[in-house]
Amino acid sequence: MDKLRIAGGRALAGEIQVSGAKNAALPILCAALLAADTLELSRVPVLQDVRTMLRLLRQLGVRDTREGEALLLDARALTSHEAPYDLVKTMRASILVLGPLLARLGEARVSLPGGCAIGARPVDQHIKGLQAMGAQISIEHGYVVAKAARLRGARIVTDMVTVTGTENLMMAATLASGTTLIENAAREPEVVDLAQALNAMGARVSGAGTDRIEIEGVQALHGARHAVMADRIEAGTFLCAAAAAGGDVVLRGVASVTLDATLEKLRATGAQIEAGDDWLRLVMAGRPRAVSVRTAPFPGFATDMQAQFMAVDAIASGTATITETIFENRFMHVLEMQRLGADITIEGNTAVVRGVERLSGATVMATDLRASAGLVIAALVAEGETIIDRIYHLDRGYEGIEAKLGALGAAVERLR
Ligand code: EPZ
């Protein structure tokens, strides 16, 4: 199992290009299933989760080829409607094939994803919405078995804001007869990016980015060309690294409007941030001030940024609280950060972080994708050497992280 060795204590300086967004690419890859045509995507990040999704799409009959930087997905001849457990168990986002398969083929058999490290993460809202659209759905031997001659438009109000729930229902509704209204919809920028890709394919989606999305069903979709949006969480991760370690970094290719809540909190730590249409610059001299955050659906502070921001608070001057409202078990990085000398106590869904002058290197273990990003940041500021084990978690969501950190002057080495 690969490890990262990080020698901490260096400021970061330089410029990097932000990759395409994992959480936009994954649903958009599934959107290819909706058309008997070819979807051409650019800026699809090279990540473990993308490789897993492509393996699943191939099993369904999609043929993927690369032409230069572009990824072409030919979904003319689908050969299966089943997403097997051995693939779904490694990546929950596989549930995103359910809506498109049901809409395109009239049937789908998708393994229930099961829990994951950060929480139970059920898919009951996905199922409820599809049933509202006329699907007959049963749970058989751990699989969601769904059938619908043709989905019909419906008004759906989800019990809570769900990103992939919104995405699954939006995709299913594109080929339904009639109009679907999703209320309490997720407003994440990745939902907007998916809607843009669907509309390029001939769908009629309006209201994406608001909590009320309307989809007018059409007979068929066609191929299209789409550039995946930049990864705002990757960008936020590097900004937190610079805020913690100090320095001057420029991130290219990211729209600052997609991570306003993170920028506001980083400015409160004392970081100087300049933002252009598609670039961000963060300058941090000296120690950050402690800042409290509370995660919330977009446009609130992203739960996917919580662990990374905790690493900033861990060495900040003062005490802050970090409250996780989305997932029930997203503090696994706390125990590992304590091994690096962080002073954090957990009270229910709130972590109280008392900033310390310095962290000291140790061997720690990644437990989930964003927890491992938080540990990388803590290691960058810890004195001495830190070894982070099980970094396959990191490879799921960060393209070439050691090369990008190295380009910013960090001493990071992958140990195979
Ligand atoms: C998406 O997960 C992201 N993944 C997650 O990013 C992100 O943390 C999460 O949204 C919240 O922003 C992708 O987009 C591929 P939810 P998702 O459905 O859609 C509950 C990362 O690090 N819920 O918005 O699975 C659920 O348990 C990953 O890149 C139900 O109860 O999250 C959670 O408590 C981690 N029933 C809350 O809603 C449902 O049917 C929000 O979950 C659906 C969700």
Short mmCIF file of C-alpha atoms and ligand atoms in Angstrom, two decimals:
data_model
loop_
_atom_site.label_atom_id
_atom_site.label_comp_id
_atom_site.label_asym_id
_atom_site.label_seq_id
_atom_site.Cartn_x
_atom_site.Cartn_y
_atom_site.Cartn_z
CA MET A 1 0.00 0.00 0.00
CA ASP A 2 1.40 3.40 -1.00
CA LYS A 3 2.40 5.90 1.64
CA LEU A 4 3.33 9.57 1.53
CA ARG A 5 6.43 10.85 3.31
CA ILE A 6 6.22 14.58 4.07
CA ALA A 7 8.93 16.75 5.63
CA GLY A 8 7.01 19.61 7.23
CA GLY A 9 7.89 23.18 8.05
CA ARG A 10 8.21 24.67 4.59
CA ALA A 11 6.16 27.60 3.25
CA LEU A 12 4.42 27.01 -0.11
CA ALA A 13 5.07 29.17 -3.17
CA GLY A 14 4.25 28.76 -6.84
CA GLU A 15 1.41 28.16 -9.24
CA ILE A 16 -0.64 25.06 -10.11
CA GLN A 17 -3.45 24.19 -12.51
CA VAL A 18 -6.62 22.92 -10.82
CA SER A 19 -7.95 19.63 -12.27
CA GLY A 20 -11.48 18.84 -13.40
CA ALA A 21 -13.97 18.24 -10.59
CA LYS A 22 -14.39 14.62 -9.44
CA ASN A 23 -17.93 15.32 -8.21
CA ALA A 24 -18.94 16.84 -11.54
CA ALA A 25 -17.18 14.26 -13.72
CA LEU A 26 -18.79 11.24 -11.99
CA PRO A 27 -22.45 12.17 -12.68
CA ILE A 28 -21.59 13.51 -16.14
CA LEU A 29 -19.92 10.20 -17.06
CA CYS A 30 -23.21 8.50 -16.11
CA ALA A 31 -25.17 10.98 -18.24
CA ALA A 32 -23.54 9.33 -21.29
CA LEU A 33 -25.90 6.37 -20.70
CA LEU A 34 -28.87 8.56 -21.60
CA ALA A 35 -28.04 8.90 -25.32
CA ALA A 36 -27.47 6.36 -28.09
CA ASP A 37 -24.62 8.55 -29.23
CA THR A 38 -21.17 9.75 -28.21
CA LEU A 39 -20.50 12.19 -25.35
CA GLU A 40 -17.14 13.96 -25.65
CA LEU A 41 -15.72 15.22 -22.35
CA SER A 42 -12.65 17.30 -21.63
CA ARG A 43 -10.95 17.98 -18.31
CA VAL A 44 -12.01 14.64 -16.85
CA PRO A 45 -9.57 14.19 -13.94
CA VAL A 46 -7.30 11.14 -13.85
CA LEU A 47 -8.49 9.64 -10.54
CA GLN A 48 -9.20 6.24 -9.07
CA ASP A 49 -12.93 7.01 -8.82
CA VAL A 50 -13.05 7.95 -12.52
CA ARG A 51 -11.29 4.68 -13.43
CA THR A 52 -13.84 2.79 -11.32
CA MET A 53 -16.77 4.57 -13.00
CA LEU A 54 -15.34 3.84 -16.47
CA ARG A 55 -15.04 0.15 -15.51
CA LEU A 56 -18.69 0.16 -14.52
CA LEU A 57 -19.78 1.93 -17.72
CA ARG A 58 -17.81 -0.58 -19.81
CA GLN A 59 -19.66 -3.41 -18.07
CA LEU A 60 -22.89 -1.72 -19.16
CA GLY A 61 -21.71 -1.63 -22.77
CA VAL A 62 -20.27 1.88 -23.07
CA ARG A 63 -17.13 2.12 -25.19
CA ASP A 64 -14.67 4.75 -24.01
CA THR A 65 -11.72 6.04 -26.01
CA ARG A 66 -9.26 8.89 -25.56
CA GLU A 67 -8.58 11.40 -28.35
CA GLY A 68 -5.81 13.61 -27.02
CA GLU A 69 -7.12 15.28 -23.86
CA ALA A 70 -10.73 14.36 -24.71
CA LEU A 71 -12.59 11.30 -23.40
CA LEU A 72 -15.21 9.90 -25.80
CA LEU A 73 -18.06 7.78 -24.41
CA ASP A 74 -20.04 5.81 -27.00
CA ALA A 75 -23.26 4.52 -25.41
CA ARG A 76 -25.05 3.43 -28.55
CA ALA A 77 -25.14 -0.27 -27.69
CA LEU A 78 -25.78 -0.89 -23.99
CA THR A 79 -25.45 -4.58 -23.14
CA SER A 80 -26.47 -4.72 -19.48
CA HIS A 81 -28.61 -2.91 -16.95
CA GLU A 82 -26.80 -4.20 -13.89
CA ALA A 83 -24.25 -2.47 -11.62
CA PRO A 84 -22.66 -5.30 -9.61
CA TYR A 85 -21.78 -5.18 -5.91
CA ASP A 86 -18.05 -5.72 -6.44
CA LEU A 87 -17.84 -2.38 -8.24
CA VAL A 88 -20.49 -0.40 -6.36
CA LYS A 89 -19.01 -1.31 -2.95
CA THR A 90 -15.78 0.51 -3.88
CA MET A 91 -17.51 3.70 -4.93
CA ARG A 92 -20.89 4.95 -3.72
CA ALA A 93 -21.25 7.28 -6.67
CA SER A 94 -22.02 4.16 -8.77
CA ILE A 95 -25.63 4.70 -7.66
CA LEU A 96 -25.65 7.47 -10.28
CA VAL A 97 -26.20 4.88 -13.05
CA LEU A 98 -29.63 4.03 -11.59
CA GLY A 99 -31.56 7.01 -12.98
CA PRO A 100 -29.96 6.98 -16.45
CA LEU A 101 -30.37 3.19 -16.89
CA LEU A 102 -34.01 3.34 -15.84
CA ALA A 103 -34.68 6.24 -18.21
CA ARG A 104 -32.82 4.74 -21.19
CA LEU A 105 -33.59 0.99 -20.82
CA GLY A 106 -36.71 0.95 -18.63
CA GLU A 107 -34.97 -1.26 -16.08
CA ALA A 108 -31.97 -1.24 -13.76
CA ARG A 109 -30.45 -3.53 -11.14
CA VAL A 110 -27.97 -1.59 -9.02
CA SER A 111 -26.30 -2.87 -5.90
CA LEU A 112 -27.04 -0.86 -2.78
CA PRO A 113 -23.81 0.99 -2.00
CA GLY A 114 -23.79 0.07 1.68
CA GLY A 115 -22.29 2.33 4.29
CA CYS A 116 -18.95 4.00 4.14
CA ALA A 117 -16.43 5.40 6.57
CA ILE A 118 -18.14 8.76 7.00
CA GLY A 119 -21.69 7.50 7.55
CA ALA A 120 -24.63 5.28 6.60
CA ARG A 121 -25.35 7.36 3.47
CA PRO A 122 -28.62 5.68 2.44
CA VAL A 123 -30.19 6.22 -0.99
CA ASP A 124 -33.84 6.32 0.09
CA GLN A 125 -34.38 9.73 -1.51
CA HIS A 126 -33.13 8.46 -4.87
CA ILE A 127 -35.66 5.60 -4.64
CA LYS A 128 -38.51 7.79 -3.39
CA GLY A 129 -38.07 10.20 -6.28
CA LEU A 130 -37.96 7.48 -8.94
CA GLN A 131 -41.08 5.87 -7.47
CA ALA A 132 -42.81 9.26 -7.70
CA MET A 133 -41.93 9.16 -11.40
CA GLY A 134 -43.71 5.82 -11.75
CA ALA A 135 -40.86 3.32 -11.30
CA GLN A 136 -41.62 -0.02 -9.60
CA ILE A 137 -38.72 -0.50 -7.21
CA SER A 138 -37.93 -3.38 -4.86
CA ILE A 139 -34.85 -4.21 -2.79
CA GLU A 140 -33.74 -7.77 -3.52
CA HIS A 141 -30.63 -9.40 -2.03
CA GLY A 142 -28.91 -6.06 -1.58
CA TYR A 143 -29.84 -4.75 -5.00
CA VAL A 144 -32.18 -1.97 -6.06
CA VAL A 145 -34.35 -3.58 -8.77
CA ALA A 146 -36.20 -0.93 -10.77
CA LYS A 147 -38.58 -1.11 -13.71
CA ALA A 148 -40.51 1.55 -15.63
CA ALA A 149 -41.93 1.27 -19.14
CA ARG A 150 -41.52 5.04 -19.31
CA LEU A 151 -40.99 7.39 -16.38
CA ARG A 152 -43.49 10.20 -16.08
CA GLY A 153 -42.95 13.74 -14.85
CA ALA A 154 -43.68 14.34 -11.15
CA ARG A 155 -43.24 16.91 -8.40
CA ILE A 156 -40.61 15.62 -5.96
CA VAL A 157 -39.71 17.17 -2.61
CA THR A 158 -36.63 15.49 -1.09
CA ASP A 159 -36.60 15.11 2.71
CA MET A 160 -33.12 16.62 2.88
CA VAL A 161 -30.73 18.22 0.41
CA THR A 162 -28.97 15.39 -1.43
CA VAL A 163 -26.38 16.07 -4.13
CA THR A 164 -26.36 12.71 -5.95
CA GLY A 165 -30.06 12.29 -5.19
CA THR A 166 -30.76 15.52 -7.07
CA GLU A 167 -28.43 14.41 -9.87
CA ASN A 168 -29.97 10.94 -10.24
CA LEU A 169 -33.49 12.32 -10.40
CA MET A 170 -32.51 15.12 -12.78
CA MET A 171 -30.95 12.60 -15.20
CA ALA A 172 -33.93 10.23 -14.98
CA ALA A 173 -36.38 13.07 -15.64
CA THR A 174 -34.70 14.13 -18.90
CA LEU A 175 -36.40 11.26 -20.78
CA ALA A 176 -39.64 11.10 -18.77
CA SER A 177 -43.00 11.95 -20.35
CA GLY A 178 -43.99 15.33 -18.98
CA THR A 179 -42.30 17.75 -16.66
CA THR A 180 -40.58 16.98 -13.36
CA LEU A 181 -40.08 19.49 -10.56
CA ILE A 182 -37.43 18.75 -7.91
CA GLU A 183 -37.95 20.91 -4.82
CA ASN A 184 -35.38 21.16 -2.01
CA ALA A 185 -32.83 20.39 -4.76
CA ALA A 186 -29.08 20.55 -4.10
CA ARG A 187 -27.55 23.82 -5.32
CA GLU A 188 -23.93 22.62 -5.61
CA PRO A 189 -21.97 23.89 -8.65
CA GLU A 190 -21.49 20.24 -9.72
CA VAL A 191 -25.30 19.96 -10.12
CA VAL A 192 -25.18 23.02 -12.37
CA ASP A 193 -22.33 21.52 -14.41
CA LEU A 194 -24.33 18.30 -14.91
CA ALA A 195 -27.39 20.31 -16.00
CA GLN A 196 -25.23 22.15 -18.54
CA ALA A 197 -23.97 18.85 -19.94
CA LEU A 198 -27.53 17.44 -20.09
CA ASN A 199 -28.82 20.54 -21.89
CA ALA A 200 -25.95 20.26 -24.39
CA MET A 201 -27.27 16.73 -25.02
CA GLY A 202 -30.73 18.12 -25.81
CA ALA A 203 -32.33 17.97 -22.37
CA ARG A 204 -34.50 20.78 -21.05
CA VAL A 205 -33.31 21.47 -17.49
CA SER A 206 -33.91 24.84 -15.87
CA GLY A 207 -33.30 26.19 -12.37
CA ALA A 208 -30.11 24.21 -11.66
CA GLY A 209 -28.21 26.05 -8.92
CA THR A 210 -31.44 26.91 -7.15
CA ASP A 211 -33.44 24.64 -4.81
CA ARG A 212 -36.14 24.27 -7.49
CA ILE A 213 -35.11 22.43 -10.67
CA GLU A 214 -37.56 21.85 -13.53
CA ILE A 215 -36.93 19.18 -16.17
CA GLU A 216 -39.15 18.96 -19.25
CA GLY A 217 -38.88 15.39 -20.57
CA VAL A 218 -37.89 14.80 -24.21
CA GLN A 219 -38.03 11.70 -26.44
CA ALA A 220 -34.28 11.22 -26.77
CA LEU A 221 -30.95 12.88 -26.06
CA HIS A 222 -27.98 13.10 -28.41
CA GLY A 223 -24.22 13.34 -28.09
CA ALA A 224 -22.48 16.55 -27.09
CA ARG A 225 -19.15 18.07 -26.12
CA HIS A 226 -18.63 19.31 -22.55
CA ALA A 227 -15.71 20.56 -20.47
CA VAL A 228 -15.96 19.47 -16.85
CA MET A 229 -15.79 22.32 -14.32
CA ALA A 230 -12.73 22.81 -12.13
CA ASP A 231 -12.57 21.03 -8.80
CA ARG A 232 -13.46 23.59 -6.13
CA ILE A 233 -12.61 21.13 -3.33
CA GLU A 234 -9.15 20.46 -4.73
CA ALA A 235 -8.69 24.24 -4.98
CA GLY A 236 -9.93 24.75 -1.42
CA THR A 237 -7.59 22.03 -0.22
CA PHE A 238 -4.52 23.76 -1.66
CA LEU A 239 -5.67 27.12 -0.29
CA CYS A 240 -5.96 25.59 3.19
CA ALA A 241 -2.48 24.11 2.77
CA ALA A 242 -1.05 27.56 2.01
CA ALA A 243 -3.02 29.17 4.84
CA ALA A 244 -1.59 26.61 7.28
CA ALA A 245 1.99 26.43 5.98
CA GLY A 246 2.27 30.08 4.97
CA GLY A 247 3.43 31.31 1.57
CA ASP A 248 2.08 32.59 -1.72
CA VAL A 249 0.22 30.28 -4.12
CA VAL A 250 -1.70 30.86 -7.36
CA LEU A 251 -4.37 28.39 -8.53
CA ARG A 252 -5.30 28.49 -12.22
CA GLY A 253 -8.51 27.38 -13.88
CA VAL A 254 -10.95 27.65 -10.96
CA ALA A 255 -13.98 29.96 -10.70
CA SER A 256 -13.81 31.65 -7.29
CA VAL A 257 -17.61 31.93 -7.09
CA THR A 258 -17.78 28.15 -6.54
CA LEU A 259 -16.01 28.32 -3.19
CA ASP A 260 -17.04 31.67 -1.68
CA ALA A 261 -17.79 30.21 1.77
CA THR A 262 -14.28 28.73 1.99
CA LEU A 263 -12.68 31.98 0.82
CA GLU A 264 -14.60 33.96 3.41
CA LYS A 265 -13.41 31.69 6.22
CA LEU A 266 -9.81 31.72 4.96
CA ARG A 267 -9.80 35.52 4.83
CA ALA A 268 -10.98 35.47 8.47
CA THR A 269 -7.83 33.47 9.38
CA GLY A 270 -5.76 36.39 8.08
CA ALA A 271 -4.99 35.08 4.59
CA GLN A 272 -4.86 37.65 1.80
CA ILE A 273 -6.88 36.33 -1.15
CA GLU A 274 -7.16 37.80 -4.64
CA ALA A 275 -9.71 36.27 -7.03
CA GLY A 276 -10.03 36.54 -10.83
CA ASP A 277 -12.58 34.90 -13.14
CA ASP A 278 -10.57 31.70 -13.31
CA TRP A 279 -7.70 32.07 -10.84
CA LEU A 280 -7.11 32.53 -7.13
CA ARG A 281 -4.09 33.77 -5.19
CA LEU A 282 -3.58 33.26 -1.46
CA VAL A 283 -0.77 34.95 0.49
CA MET A 284 -0.27 34.04 4.14
CA ALA A 285 2.45 35.53 6.32
CA GLY A 286 2.63 34.25 9.88
CA ARG A 287 0.29 32.09 11.90
CA PRO A 288 -3.45 31.87 10.99
CA ARG A 289 -6.11 33.01 13.45
CA ALA A 290 -8.56 30.30 14.63
CA VAL A 291 -11.91 30.48 12.81
CA SER A 292 -15.05 28.46 13.55
CA VAL A 293 -17.05 26.78 10.78
CA ARG A 294 -20.31 24.89 10.46
CA THR A 295 -20.82 22.71 7.39
CA ALA A 296 -23.97 23.13 5.30
CA PRO A 297 -25.25 22.41 1.79
CA PHE A 298 -24.05 24.85 -0.90
CA PRO A 299 -23.69 27.82 -0.70
CA GLY A 300 -22.75 27.06 2.92
CA PHE A 301 -19.32 25.82 4.02
CA ALA A 302 -18.73 22.50 2.23
CA THR A 303 -18.53 19.35 4.34
CA ASP A 304 -15.82 18.24 1.89
CA MET A 305 -13.67 21.12 3.18
CA GLN A 306 -14.14 20.37 6.90
CA ALA A 307 -11.07 18.18 7.54
CA GLN A 308 -8.79 20.48 5.58
CA PHE A 309 -9.95 23.54 7.51
CA MET A 310 -9.49 21.68 10.79
CA ALA A 311 -5.80 21.33 9.93
CA VAL A 312 -5.60 25.12 9.63
CA ASP A 313 -7.33 25.60 12.99
CA ALA A 314 -5.06 22.97 14.57
CA ILE A 315 -2.06 25.32 14.41
CA ALA A 316 -3.95 28.63 14.54
CA SER A 317 -3.79 31.17 17.37
CA GLY A 318 -6.94 30.76 19.44
CA THR A 319 -9.72 28.20 19.79
CA ALA A 320 -12.40 27.38 17.21
CA THR A 321 -15.34 25.00 16.85
CA ILE A 322 -15.99 22.90 13.76
CA THR A 323 -19.53 21.56 13.47
CA GLU A 324 -20.34 18.80 10.95
CA THR A 325 -24.04 18.83 10.07
CA ILE A 326 -24.10 16.64 6.93
CA PHE A 327 -22.51 13.31 7.87
CA GLU A 328 -22.68 11.51 11.21
CA ASN A 329 -19.11 10.26 11.34
CA ARG A 330 -16.83 12.68 9.56
CA PHE A 331 -14.30 13.30 12.34
CA MET A 332 -12.03 10.30 11.76
CA HIS A 333 -9.13 12.61 10.97
CA VAL A 334 -9.29 13.99 14.54
CA LEU A 335 -7.67 10.92 16.12
CA GLU A 336 -4.87 11.00 13.55
CA MET A 337 -4.31 14.77 13.94
CA GLN A 338 -4.02 14.21 17.70
CA ARG A 339 -1.10 11.88 16.94
CA LEU A 340 0.56 14.90 15.30
CA GLY A 341 0.03 16.92 18.49
CA ALA A 342 -3.27 18.65 17.72
CA ASP A 343 -5.45 19.61 20.72
CA ILE A 344 -8.98 18.66 19.59
CA THR A 345 -11.92 17.37 21.62
CA ILE A 346 -15.16 16.11 20.11
CA GLU A 347 -18.53 16.94 21.64
CA GLY A 348 -21.25 15.27 19.54
CA ASN A 349 -21.04 16.71 16.01
CA THR A 350 -18.77 19.53 17.11
CA ALA A 351 -14.97 19.46 17.37
CA VAL A 352 -13.35 22.04 19.68
CA VAL A 353 -9.92 22.84 18.23
CA ARG A 354 -7.40 24.63 20.47
CA GLY A 355 -4.65 25.89 18.20
CA VAL A 356 -1.12 24.81 19.20
CA GLU A 357 2.17 26.50 18.36
CA ARG A 358 3.49 23.48 16.54
CA LEU A 359 2.64 19.96 15.43
CA SER A 360 5.26 17.23 15.29
CA GLY A 361 5.65 14.60 12.62
CA ALA A 362 4.44 11.03 13.18
CA THR A 363 3.08 8.03 11.30
CA VAL A 364 -0.66 8.46 10.65
CA MET A 365 -3.33 6.62 8.69
CA ALA A 366 -5.78 7.95 6.12
CA THR A 367 -9.36 6.81 6.71
CA ASP A 368 -11.34 8.52 3.94
CA LEU A 369 -10.73 10.89 1.07
CA ARG A 370 -11.01 14.29 2.71
CA ALA A 371 -9.63 13.12 6.07
CA SER A 372 -6.44 12.18 4.24
CA ALA A 373 -6.33 15.64 2.65
CA GLY A 374 -6.56 17.13 6.14
CA LEU A 375 -3.68 14.93 7.28
CA VAL A 376 -1.53 16.05 4.34
CA ILE A 377 -2.04 19.68 5.38
CA ALA A 378 -1.26 18.92 9.02
CA ALA A 379 1.89 17.07 7.91
CA LEU A 380 3.01 20.06 5.82
CA VAL A 381 3.17 22.20 8.96
CA ALA A 382 4.34 19.52 11.42
CA GLU A 383 7.99 19.64 12.45
CA GLY A 384 9.97 16.71 11.15
CA GLU A 385 8.78 13.82 9.04
CA THR A 386 5.24 12.45 8.72
CA ILE A 387 4.33 9.19 7.02
CA ILE A 388 0.70 8.93 5.87
CA ASP A 389 -0.42 5.36 5.28
CA ARG A 390 -3.32 4.06 3.11
CA ILE A 391 -3.16 6.99 0.72
CA TYR A 392 -5.29 5.08 -1.79
CA HIS A 393 -8.02 7.16 -0.15
CA LEU A 394 -6.25 10.29 -1.39
CA ASP A 395 -5.79 8.91 -4.92
CA ARG A 396 -9.58 8.60 -5.25
CA GLY A 397 -10.03 12.35 -5.39
CA TYR A 398 -6.73 14.17 -5.96
CA GLU A 399 -4.94 14.02 -9.31
CA GLY A 400 -1.15 13.90 -8.82
CA ILE A 401 -1.20 15.52 -5.41
CA GLU A 402 2.48 14.95 -4.65
CA ALA A 403 3.53 16.52 -7.97
CA LYS A 404 1.33 19.57 -7.35
CA LEU A 405 2.56 19.99 -3.77
CA GLY A 406 6.13 19.52 -4.99
CA ALA A 407 5.57 22.29 -7.55
CA LEU A 408 4.69 24.52 -4.60
CA GLY A 409 7.93 23.65 -2.82
CA ALA A 410 6.66 21.02 -0.39
CA ALA A 411 8.89 18.01 0.41
CA VAL A 412 6.48 15.18 -0.44
CA GLU A 413 7.51 11.73 -1.62
CA ARG A 414 5.34 8.70 -2.49
CA LEU A 415 6.65 5.46 -0.97
CA ARG A 416 5.45 2.40 -2.92
C1 EPZ B 1 -22.02 14.03 -2.48
O1 EPZ B 1 -22.27 12.82 -1.80
C2 EPZ B 1 -20.53 14.07 -2.72
N1 EPZ B 1 -20.15 12.96 -3.59
C3 EPZ B 1 -19.78 14.00 -1.39
O2 EPZ B 1 -18.39 14.13 -1.67
C4 EPZ B 1 -20.23 15.17 -0.52
O3 EPZ B 1 -19.61 15.06 0.73
C5 EPZ B 1 -21.76 15.16 -0.35
O4 EPZ B 1 -22.40 15.15 -1.65
C6 EPZ B 1 -22.27 16.38 0.42
O5 EPZ B 1 -21.86 17.54 -0.24
C7 EPZ B 1 -20.39 13.07 -4.93
O6 EPZ B 1 -20.91 14.06 -5.41
C8 EPZ B 1 -19.95 11.91 -5.78
P1 EPZ B 1 -25.73 13.61 -0.09
P2 EPZ B 1 -23.80 12.30 -1.62
O7 EPZ B 1 -26.67 12.68 -0.77
O8 EPZ B 1 -24.61 12.77 -2.76
C9 EPZ B 1 -28.23 11.87 3.54
C10 EPZ B 1 -16.14 13.57 -1.53
O9 EPZ B 1 -15.37 13.70 -0.57
N2 EPZ B 1 -29.00 11.15 2.52
O10 EPZ B 1 -25.76 15.06 -0.44
O11 EPZ B 1 -23.74 10.85 -1.32
C11 EPZ B 1 -26.78 11.41 3.60
O12 EPZ B 1 -26.67 10.28 4.45
C12 EPZ B 1 -17.54 13.03 -1.32
O13 EPZ B 1 -15.86 13.91 -2.71
C13 EPZ B 1 -30.05 10.34 2.91
O14 EPZ B 1 -30.34 10.19 4.10
O15 EPZ B 1 -24.24 13.10 -0.33
C14 EPZ B 1 -26.07 12.62 4.16
O16 EPZ B 1 -26.21 12.62 5.56
C15 EPZ B 1 -17.72 12.53 0.10
N3 EPZ B 1 -30.77 9.68 1.95
C16 EPZ B 1 -26.86 13.79 3.58
O17 EPZ B 1 -28.14 13.24 3.18
C17 EPZ B 1 -30.49 9.82 0.61
O18 EPZ B 1 -31.20 9.21 -0.23
C18 EPZ B 1 -26.23 14.45 2.36
O19 EPZ B 1 -25.87 13.40 1.48
C19 EPZ B 1 -29.42 10.65 0.23
C20 EPZ B 1 -28.70 11.32 1.20
#
